[in-house]
Amino acid sequence: MLDIKFLRENPDLVKENIKKKFQEEKLPLVDQVIELDRRNRDAMTEANTLRAARNTLSKQVGMLMGQAKKDSSKLAEAEEAKAKVKANADRLAELEKLEDELAVEIRKIMLV
């Protein structure tokens, strides 16, 4: 099986090698893997961004909840931050599922 990094950096070389082996029916798989890899990397990037935002918001929630004990006006702000954390968690779960699905599909194609 080829390394995905090699395939990403040298798609023309991979295609040329496939042609030399007279397996032209596999040529579209190279572009398909590159596209799936791009989508997977985009999902990873977004997931990492959401994790960082979640960590920051979680710290804010803790701080706001502590302040809400002294000043009840901070409670609404804390609840709003909690809602953002929940929305991020939901999107993060979707992205993790997508990453897993794409990784399986890429591996399946790469084994061909």
PDB file of C-alpha atoms in Angstrom:
ATOM      1  CA  MET A   1       0.000   0.000   0.000  1.00  0.00           C
ATOM      2  CA  LEU A   2       1.277   3.462  -0.865  1.00  0.00           C
ATOM      3  CA  ASP A   3       1.851   6.113   1.736  1.00  0.00           C
ATOM      4  CA  ILE A   4      -0.911   8.734   1.564  1.00  0.00           C
ATOM      5  CA  LYS A   5       1.666  11.520   1.838  1.00  0.00           C
ATOM      6  CA  PHE A   6       3.523  10.145  -1.197  1.00  0.00           C
ATOM      7  CA  LEU A   7       0.261   9.911  -3.129  1.00  0.00           C
ATOM      8  CA  ARG A   8      -0.709  13.448  -2.128  1.00  0.00           C
ATOM      9  CA  GLU A   9       2.652  14.866  -3.227  1.00  0.00           C
ATOM     10  CA  ASN A  10       3.146  12.749  -6.380  1.00  0.00           C
ATOM     11  CA  PRO A  11      -0.211  11.940  -7.982  1.00  0.00           C
ATOM     12  CA  ASP A  12       1.190  12.106 -11.527  1.00  0.00           C
ATOM     13  CA  LEU A  13       3.966   9.677 -10.683  1.00  0.00           C
ATOM     14  CA  VAL A  14       1.444   7.259  -9.177  1.00  0.00           C
ATOM     15  CA  LYS A  15      -0.789   7.551 -12.243  1.00  0.00           C
ATOM     16  CA  GLU A  16       2.173   6.949 -14.530  1.00  0.00           C
ATOM     17  CA  ASN A  17       3.080   3.822 -12.585  1.00  0.00           C
ATOM     18  CA  ILE A  18      -0.509   2.565 -12.820  1.00  0.00           C
ATOM     19  CA  LYS A  19      -0.400   3.073 -16.603  1.00  0.00           C
ATOM     20  CA  LYS A  20       2.860   1.130 -16.839  1.00  0.00           C
ATOM     21  CA  LYS A  21       1.105  -1.792 -15.172  1.00  0.00           C
ATOM     22  CA  PHE A  22      -1.766  -1.580 -17.680  1.00  0.00           C
ATOM     23  CA  GLN A  23      -4.335  -0.964 -14.946  1.00  0.00           C
ATOM     24  CA  GLU A  24      -5.977   2.160 -16.353  1.00  0.00           C
ATOM     25  CA  GLU A  25      -9.269   1.342 -14.606  1.00  0.00           C
ATOM     26  CA  LYS A  26      -7.548   2.316 -11.336  1.00  0.00           C
ATOM     27  CA  LEU A  27      -6.592   5.828 -12.500  1.00  0.00           C
ATOM     28  CA  PRO A  28      -9.771   7.512 -11.177  1.00  0.00           C
ATOM     29  CA  LEU A  29      -9.032   6.046  -7.751  1.00  0.00           C
ATOM     30  CA  VAL A  30      -5.990   8.310  -7.410  1.00  0.00           C
ATOM     31  CA  ASP A  31      -8.093  11.452  -7.769  1.00  0.00           C
ATOM     32  CA  GLN A  32     -10.783   9.971  -5.544  1.00  0.00           C
ATOM     33  CA  VAL A  33      -8.286   9.264  -2.751  1.00  0.00           C
ATOM     34  CA  ILE A  34      -6.809  12.745  -3.051  1.00  0.00           C
ATOM     35  CA  GLU A  35     -10.287  14.307  -2.745  1.00  0.00           C
ATOM     36  CA  LEU A  36     -11.230  12.100   0.224  1.00  0.00           C
ATOM     37  CA  ASP A  37      -7.915  12.947   1.877  1.00  0.00           C
ATOM     38  CA  ARG A  38      -8.555  16.671   1.370  1.00  0.00           C
ATOM     39  CA  ARG A  39     -12.004  16.362   2.947  1.00  0.00           C
ATOM     40  CA  ASN A  40     -10.565  14.336   5.822  1.00  0.00           C
ATOM     41  CA  ARG A  41      -7.855  16.903   6.481  1.00  0.00           C
ATOM     42  CA  ASP A  42     -10.429  19.728   6.360  1.00  0.00           C
ATOM     43  CA  ALA A  43     -12.577  17.863   8.897  1.00  0.00           C
ATOM     44  CA  MET A  44      -9.548  17.366  11.156  1.00  0.00           C
ATOM     45  CA  THR A  45      -8.658  21.040  10.969  1.00  0.00           C
ATOM     46  CA  GLU A  46     -12.194  22.113  11.829  1.00  0.00           C
ATOM     47  CA  ALA A  47     -12.343  19.568  14.657  1.00  0.00           C
ATOM     48  CA  ASN A  48      -9.082  20.875  16.134  1.00  0.00           C
ATOM     49  CA  THR A  49     -10.391  24.439  15.927  1.00  0.00           C
ATOM     50  CA  LEU A  50     -13.595  23.391  17.709  1.00  0.00           C
ATOM     51  CA  ARG A  51     -11.622  21.594  20.426  1.00  0.00           C
ATOM     52  CA  ALA A  52      -9.571  24.719  21.070  1.00  0.00           C
ATOM     53  CA  ALA A  53     -12.728  26.854  21.180  1.00  0.00           C
ATOM     54  CA  ARG A  54     -14.386  24.344  23.526  1.00  0.00           C
ATOM     55  CA  ASN A  55     -11.427  24.489  25.897  1.00  0.00           C
ATOM     56  CA  THR A  56     -11.486  28.275  25.935  1.00  0.00           C
ATOM     57  CA  LEU A  57     -15.267  28.416  26.432  1.00  0.00           C
ATOM     58  CA  SER A  58     -15.148  25.800  29.183  1.00  0.00           C
ATOM     59  CA  LYS A  59     -12.689  27.929  31.119  1.00  0.00           C
ATOM     60  CA  GLN A  60     -14.959  30.948  30.619  1.00  0.00           C
ATOM     61  CA  VAL A  61     -17.982  28.988  31.843  1.00  0.00           C
ATOM     62  CA  GLY A  62     -16.164  28.048  35.031  1.00  0.00           C
ATOM     63  CA  MET A  63     -15.088  31.626  35.612  1.00  0.00           C
ATOM     64  CA  LEU A  64     -18.570  33.005  34.865  1.00  0.00           C
ATOM     65  CA  MET A  65     -20.276  30.455  37.109  1.00  0.00           C
ATOM     66  CA  GLY A  66     -17.969  31.522  39.926  1.00  0.00           C
ATOM     67  CA  GLN A  67     -18.829  35.153  39.273  1.00  0.00           C
ATOM     68  CA  ALA A  68     -22.535  34.307  39.016  1.00  0.00           C
ATOM     69  CA  LYS A  69     -22.529  33.293  42.683  1.00  0.00           C
ATOM     70  CA  LYS A  70     -21.650  36.880  43.550  1.00  0.00           C
ATOM     71  CA  ASP A  71     -23.431  38.646  40.684  1.00  0.00           C
ATOM     72  CA  SER A  72     -26.544  36.977  39.279  1.00  0.00           C
ATOM     73  CA  SER A  73     -26.323  38.992  36.026  1.00  0.00           C
ATOM     74  CA  LYS A  74     -23.372  36.804  34.989  1.00  0.00           C
ATOM     75  CA  LEU A  75     -25.577  33.681  35.036  1.00  0.00           C
ATOM     76  CA  ALA A  76     -27.141  34.446  31.625  1.00  0.00           C
ATOM     77  CA  GLU A  77     -23.695  34.954  30.125  1.00  0.00           C
ATOM     78  CA  ALA A  78     -22.547  31.643  31.606  1.00  0.00           C
ATOM     79  CA  GLU A  79     -25.593  29.846  30.192  1.00  0.00           C
ATOM     80  CA  GLU A  80     -24.905  31.331  26.753  1.00  0.00           C
ATOM     81  CA  ALA A  81     -21.318  30.081  26.896  1.00  0.00           C
ATOM     82  CA  LYS A  82     -22.595  26.638  27.960  1.00  0.00           C
ATOM     83  CA  ALA A  83     -24.897  26.572  24.919  1.00  0.00           C
ATOM     84  CA  LYS A  84     -21.942  27.356  22.643  1.00  0.00           C
ATOM     85  CA  VAL A  85     -19.943  24.528  24.227  1.00  0.00           C
ATOM     86  CA  LYS A  86     -22.860  22.144  23.609  1.00  0.00           C
ATOM     87  CA  ALA A  87     -23.194  23.242  19.963  1.00  0.00           C
ATOM     88  CA  ASN A  88     -19.446  22.799  19.466  1.00  0.00           C
ATOM     89  CA  ALA A  89     -19.607  19.343  21.051  1.00  0.00           C
ATOM     90  CA  ASP A  90     -22.394  18.298  18.681  1.00  0.00           C
ATOM     91  CA  ARG A  91     -20.499  19.517  15.615  1.00  0.00           C
ATOM     92  CA  LEU A  92     -17.307  17.899  16.920  1.00  0.00           C
ATOM     93  CA  ALA A  93     -19.085  14.543  17.197  1.00  0.00           C
ATOM     94  CA  GLU A  94     -20.258  14.874  13.573  1.00  0.00           C
ATOM     95  CA  LEU A  95     -16.745  15.703  12.406  1.00  0.00           C
ATOM     96  CA  GLU A  96     -15.199  12.788  14.293  1.00  0.00           C
ATOM     97  CA  LYS A  97     -17.714  10.421  12.701  1.00  0.00           C
ATOM     98  CA  LEU A  98     -16.931  11.900   9.265  1.00  0.00           C
ATOM     99  CA  GLU A  99     -13.186  11.533   9.874  1.00  0.00           C
ATOM    100  CA  ASP A 100     -13.650   7.854  10.735  1.00  0.00           C
ATOM    101  CA  GLU A 101     -15.798   7.203   7.656  1.00  0.00           C
ATOM    102  CA  LEU A 102     -13.355   8.971   5.348  1.00  0.00           C
ATOM    103  CA  ALA A 103     -10.363   7.155   6.842  1.00  0.00           C
ATOM    104  CA  VAL A 104     -12.050   3.792   6.261  1.00  0.00           C
ATOM    105  CA  GLU A 105     -12.929   4.724   2.676  1.00  0.00           C
ATOM    106  CA  ILE A 106      -9.399   5.966   1.953  1.00  0.00           C
ATOM    107  CA  ARG A 107      -7.867   2.794   3.374  1.00  0.00           C
ATOM    108  CA  LYS A 108     -10.246   0.628   1.339  1.00  0.00           C
ATOM    109  CA  ILE A 109      -9.307   2.402  -1.885  1.00  0.00           C
ATOM    110  CA  MET A 110      -5.593   2.430  -1.067  1.00  0.00           C
ATOM    111  CA  LEU A 111      -5.650  -1.349  -0.654  1.00  0.00           C
ATOM    112  CA  VAL A 112      -6.931  -1.672  -4.226  1.00  0.00           C
TER     113      VAL A 112
END
